[in-house]
Short mmCIF file of C-alpha atoms in Angstrom, two decimals:
data_model
loop_
_atom_site.label_atom_id
_atom_site.label_comp_id
_atom_site.label_asym_id
_atom_site.label_seq_id
_atom_site.Cartn_x
_atom_site.Cartn_y
_atom_site.Cartn_z
CA MET L 1350 19.67 0.29 -22.51
CA ILE L 1351 17.51 2.70 -20.69
CA ASN L 1352 17.74 1.61 -16.81
CA HIS L 1353 13.66 2.43 -16.87
CA PHE L 1354 14.00 0.49 -13.63
CA GLU L 1355 16.46 3.50 -12.34
CA PHE L 1356 14.79 6.42 -9.89
CA SER L 1357 17.54 8.34 -9.33
CA GLY L 1358 16.88 12.56 -8.48
CA LYS L 1359 13.45 11.29 -7.73
CA ARG L 1360 10.98 12.07 -4.47
CA ALA L 1361 8.95 8.93 -3.16
CA LEU L 1362 6.46 8.64 -0.47
CA ILE L 1363 6.02 5.58 1.03
CA VAL L 1364 2.48 4.91 3.41
CA GLY L 1365 2.88 2.72 5.18
CA GLY L 1366 5.87 2.15 4.31
CA SER L 1367 8.26 0.97 7.94
CA SER L 1368 7.03 -2.66 7.26
CA GLY L 1369 5.45 -5.22 5.26
CA ILE L 1370 5.48 -4.41 1.81
CA GLY L 1371 5.82 -1.56 2.26
CA ASN L 1372 9.29 -0.83 4.06
CA ALA L 1373 10.13 -3.83 0.81
CA THR L 1374 8.70 -1.53 -1.88
CA ALA L 1375 10.30 2.05 0.16
CA GLN L 1376 13.59 0.18 -0.06
CA ALA L 1377 13.47 -1.08 -3.00
CA LEU L 1378 13.06 2.52 -4.68
CA ARG L 1379 15.78 3.61 -2.71
CA SER L 1380 18.15 0.82 -3.92
CA CYS L 1381 16.96 2.57 -7.28
CA GLY L 1382 17.76 5.69 -7.46
CA ALA L 1383 15.49 7.17 -5.33
CA SER L 1384 14.87 9.31 -2.09
CA VAL L 1385 12.08 7.90 -0.54
CA HIS L 1386 10.39 9.39 2.49
CA VAL L 1387 8.60 6.90 5.03
CA TRP L 1388 4.91 7.30 7.20
CA GLY L 1389 4.49 4.83 10.20
CA THR L 1390 2.45 4.87 13.30
CA ARG L 1391 5.31 4.64 15.80
CA PRO L 1392 7.56 7.21 17.26
CA GLY L 1393 11.10 6.85 15.92
CA PRO L 1394 13.21 3.51 13.42
CA ALA L 1395 14.28 2.00 16.51
CA ASP L 1396 10.54 1.05 17.69
CA TYR L 1397 10.40 -1.26 15.38
CA SER L 1398 13.55 -3.08 16.10
CA ASP L 1399 11.37 -6.12 16.72
CA SER L 1400 9.38 -6.01 13.40
CA ALA L 1401 11.48 -9.09 10.99
CA ASP L 1402 10.20 -7.10 8.30
CA SER L 1403 11.69 -3.77 8.94
CA ASP L 1404 14.14 -2.23 7.11
CA LEU L 1405 14.01 1.86 8.29
CA ALA L 1406 18.20 2.85 6.53
CA GLY L 1407 18.73 4.73 4.16
CA LEU L 1408 15.43 5.93 4.64
CA HIS L 1409 13.61 9.75 6.06
CA TYR L 1410 11.03 8.08 8.06
CA THR L 1411 7.93 9.95 9.90
CA GLN L 1412 5.46 9.38 12.20
CA VAL L 1413 1.61 9.56 11.09
CA ASP L 1414 -1.36 8.67 12.25
CA VAL L 1415 -3.12 9.31 8.49
CA ALA L 1416 -6.94 8.53 10.14
CA ASP L 1417 -5.83 11.64 11.81
CA ARG L 1418 -6.97 14.31 9.00
CA GLN L 1419 -6.36 17.35 10.96
CA ARG L 1420 -2.90 15.73 11.73
CA MET L 1421 -2.38 14.80 7.78
CA GLN L 1422 -3.44 17.54 6.54
CA THR L 1423 -1.42 20.04 8.73
CA LEU L 1424 1.95 17.96 8.46
CA GLU L 1425 4.40 20.14 6.35
CA PRO L 1426 6.48 16.80 5.21
CA GLY L 1427 9.65 17.85 4.43
CA PHE L 1428 9.86 17.51 1.31
CA ASP L 1429 8.70 20.09 -1.22
CA GLY L 1430 8.56 17.92 -4.64
CA LEU L 1431 7.30 14.31 -4.52
CA ASP L 1432 7.23 11.49 -8.17
CA VAL L 1433 6.21 8.94 -6.01
CA LEU L 1434 3.18 7.56 -3.54
CA VAL L 1435 2.74 4.44 -2.01
CA LEU L 1436 -0.24 4.52 0.32
CA SER L 1437 0.32 1.31 2.10
CA GLN L 1438 -1.72 1.87 5.11
CA GLY L 1439 -3.71 -0.94 6.15
CA MET L 1440 -5.26 -3.34 9.36
CA VAL L 1441 -7.44 -5.58 9.93
CA LEU L 1442 -9.84 -6.78 13.20
CA TYR L 1443 -10.17 -10.12 14.16
CA ASP L 1444 -13.24 -12.11 16.29
CA ARG L 1445 -15.81 -10.79 13.99
CA ALA L 1446 -14.94 -6.68 15.77
CA GLU L 1447 -15.43 -5.63 12.32
CA PHE L 1448 -18.90 -6.65 12.44
CA GLU L 1449 -19.47 -3.76 15.30
CA PRO L 1450 -19.94 -0.58 14.05
CA ALA L 1451 -16.28 1.13 15.57
CA GLY L 1452 -14.72 -1.85 14.85
CA PHE L 1453 -15.92 -1.48 11.13
CA ARG L 1454 -15.67 2.49 11.02
CA GLN L 1455 -11.44 2.02 12.05
CA VAL L 1456 -10.77 -0.14 9.35
CA VAL L 1457 -12.63 1.62 6.59
CA GLU L 1458 -11.01 5.13 8.41
CA VAL L 1459 -7.31 3.84 7.41
CA ASN L 1460 -7.98 1.48 4.49
CA LEU L 1461 -9.69 3.93 2.49
CA ASN L 1462 -10.99 6.72 3.43
CA SER L 1463 -6.99 7.93 4.91
CA VAL L 1464 -5.75 6.42 1.09
CA MET L 1465 -8.52 9.27 -0.53
CA ASP L 1466 -7.45 12.09 1.70
CA CYS L 1467 -3.75 11.41 0.77
CA CYS L 1468 -4.35 11.04 -2.48
CA THR L 1469 -5.74 14.85 -3.11
CA ARG L 1470 -2.87 16.22 -0.14
CA PHE L 1471 -0.14 15.40 -2.87
CA HIS L 1472 -2.00 15.83 -6.37
CA PRO L 1473 -1.01 18.83 -6.74
CA MET L 1474 3.10 17.95 -6.28
CA LEU L 1475 2.29 15.24 -8.86
CA LYS L 1476 0.42 16.90 -10.86
CA ALA L 1477 3.67 19.39 -10.72
CA SER L 1478 6.21 16.60 -11.34
CA LYS L 1479 3.62 14.19 -13.63
CA GLY L 1480 4.01 11.67 -10.88
CA SER L 1481 2.25 8.20 -9.72
CA ILE L 1482 0.89 6.83 -7.00
CA VAL L 1483 0.15 3.54 -6.85
CA ILE L 1484 -3.04 1.77 -4.44
CA ILE L 1485 -1.53 -1.26 -2.70
CA SER L 1486 -5.57 -3.28 -2.04
CA SER L 1487 -5.30 -6.62 -2.06
CA VAL L 1488 -6.44 -9.47 -3.91
CA VAL L 1489 -9.93 -10.66 -1.34
CA ALA L 1490 -11.09 -7.39 -4.04
CA PHE L 1491 -12.56 -10.07 -5.84
CA GLN L 1492 -13.64 -12.20 -3.08
CA SER L 1493 -15.54 -12.62 -0.17
CA ALA L 1494 -13.47 -12.31 3.02
CA ARG L 1495 -15.85 -13.65 5.69
CA GLY L 1496 -15.14 -12.82 9.33
CA ASN L 1497 -13.14 -9.22 7.54
CA PRO L 1498 -16.20 -7.36 5.71
CA ALA L 1499 -14.89 -4.09 7.04
CA TYR L 1500 -11.79 -5.29 5.22
CA ALA L 1501 -12.47 -7.00 2.22
CA ALA L 1502 -15.09 -3.59 2.11
CA SER L 1503 -11.78 -1.07 2.04
CA LYS L 1504 -9.67 -3.07 -0.62
CA THR L 1505 -12.38 -3.09 -2.56
CA GLY L 1506 -13.13 0.89 -2.14
CA ALA L 1507 -9.69 1.36 -2.69
CA MET L 1508 -9.55 -0.44 -6.03
CA GLY L 1509 -12.73 1.15 -7.36
CA LEU L 1510 -10.98 4.33 -5.91
CA THR L 1511 -7.44 3.67 -8.11
CA ARG L 1512 -10.06 3.38 -10.94
CA THR L 1513 -11.72 6.64 -10.61
CA LEU L 1514 -8.83 8.50 -9.41
CA GLY L 1515 -7.15 6.99 -13.20
CA ASP L 1516 -8.90 8.63 -14.91
CA ALA L 1517 -10.15 12.34 -13.07
CA TRP L 1518 -6.21 13.03 -12.91
CA ALA L 1519 -4.48 11.62 -15.80
CA THR L 1520 -5.32 14.53 -17.57
CA ASP L 1521 -3.23 15.83 -15.34
CA GLY L 1522 0.11 13.77 -15.83
CA VAL L 1523 -0.96 11.69 -12.97
CA ARG L 1524 -0.74 8.15 -13.22
CA VAL L 1525 -2.97 6.55 -10.56
CA ASN L 1526 -2.50 1.83 -10.57
CA GLY L 1527 -2.54 -0.56 -8.57
CA VAL L 1528 -1.47 -3.35 -6.45
CA ALA L 1529 -4.37 -6.00 -4.89
CA PRO L 1530 -1.55 -8.59 -3.53
CA GLY L 1531 -2.27 -12.80 -2.27
CA LEU L 1532 -1.86 -14.71 0.55
CA VAL L 1533 1.47 -12.19 2.28
CA PRO L 1534 3.33 -12.76 5.64
CA THR L 1535 3.08 -9.75 7.04
CA LYS L 1536 2.97 -8.30 10.68
CA MET L 1537 -1.81 -8.34 9.44
CA THR L 1538 -0.94 -12.23 8.06
CA LYS L 1539 0.37 -13.94 11.39
CA ALA L 1540 -2.95 -14.57 12.29
CA THR L 1541 -3.06 -16.65 9.54
CA THR L 1542 1.18 -17.74 8.74
CA ASP L 1543 1.43 -18.67 12.41
CA HIS L 1544 -1.18 -21.42 11.99
CA PRO L 1545 0.41 -24.01 10.31
CA ARG L 1546 -3.12 -25.15 9.63
CA ARG L 1547 -4.56 -22.76 8.05
CA LEU L 1548 -0.89 -21.36 6.18
CA GLU L 1549 -1.51 -25.30 5.04
CA ALA L 1550 -4.48 -24.31 4.17
CA MET L 1551 -4.65 -21.24 2.37
CA VAL L 1552 -0.94 -22.68 0.00
CA SER L 1553 -3.03 -25.85 -1.31
CA GLN L 1554 -5.40 -22.68 -3.14
CA ILE L 1555 -2.45 -20.72 -4.80
CA PRO L 1556 -1.26 -22.70 -7.94
CA LEU L 1557 2.72 -21.92 -7.18
CA GLY L 1558 2.61 -24.04 -4.41
CA ARG L 1559 3.26 -20.68 -1.81
CA PRO L 1560 2.82 -17.60 0.16
CA GLY L 1561 4.17 -14.01 -2.15
CA THR L 1562 6.97 -12.23 -0.45
CA ALA L 1563 6.90 -8.63 0.11
CA PRO L 1564 9.66 -7.62 -2.28
CA GLU L 1565 7.36 -9.84 -4.88
CA ILE L 1566 4.45 -7.12 -4.60
CA ALA L 1567 7.15 -4.37 -4.99
CA SER L 1568 8.75 -5.48 -7.51
CA ALA L 1569 5.60 -4.44 -9.26
CA VAL L 1570 4.95 -1.33 -7.48
CA LEU L 1571 8.06 -0.20 -9.24
CA PHE L 1572 6.88 -1.45 -12.16
CA LEU L 1573 3.73 1.06 -12.34
CA ALA L 1574 5.67 3.64 -11.66
CA SER L 1575 8.62 3.02 -13.39
CA PRO L 1576 8.72 4.17 -17.58
CA MET L 1577 7.85 0.96 -18.42
CA ALA L 1578 3.31 1.26 -17.02
CA SER L 1579 3.67 4.45 -19.18
CA TYR L 1580 0.89 3.60 -20.81
CA MET L 1581 -1.26 2.09 -18.17
CA VAL L 1582 -3.68 4.21 -16.19
CA GLY L 1583 -5.92 3.40 -13.64
CA GLN L 1584 -5.76 -1.20 -13.37
CA THR L 1585 -5.41 -3.05 -10.61
CA LEU L 1586 -2.47 -6.44 -10.72
CA VAL L 1587 -3.25 -8.78 -8.93
CA VAL L 1588 0.01 -10.64 -7.76
CA ASP L 1589 -1.13 -13.59 -6.06
CA GLY L 1590 0.00 -16.60 -6.95
CA GLY L 1591 -2.84 -17.27 -9.04
CA MET L 1592 -5.21 -17.95 -5.86
CA SER L 1593 -7.48 -15.34 -6.92
CA LEU L 1594 -8.27 -18.11 -10.83
CA ARG L 1595 -9.13 -20.90 -8.09
#
């Protein structure tokens, strides 16, 4: 029987792979045989020792600020070929900071503009390998986020980008798909998950009755990057425990 989650000999880059969903995806790909590079914002792996959801063992780490377009475009990535690109970078601002022009632009720059920059940066490598891109958006792409207009707009944009690049690059042999996670405890969601009342209110809207986990989202990413999804293009899988059904 063929193991469709076998990534031996494959090269993967996880942008935002230093913690949370990106890190779980990086380690999942590594466990399936891939050589995995991750980009994060801190100087080195030791700087993530305070992050409970960060495990950089066996991964090739590089500090890259994807919002720095010039740096990203001129960076030597440390590999000359790529099979899987996962774009899991993201940020959110609270206390209505996203209603201010500077805050709005900062979030969109990371959550949307840098996604396009990464896609175009590595398109030639992925075209050569007939590779796959997986863009991490959010269930917020399908609903409002009252206090976070930039986050909501950028994640909706990421889903639209998934459709459009999927259409545009399919003829190159590059499959572009996405995953829209629901509530998953990470550094970005601490404003909810670290507050019992907020967490209870959110969980009450989830038919499965619990938050998701980063490895559960990673499983969906691996599926999309694998031959099992070879006929899927431009799709965004919602992995939210049923939250968007209500």
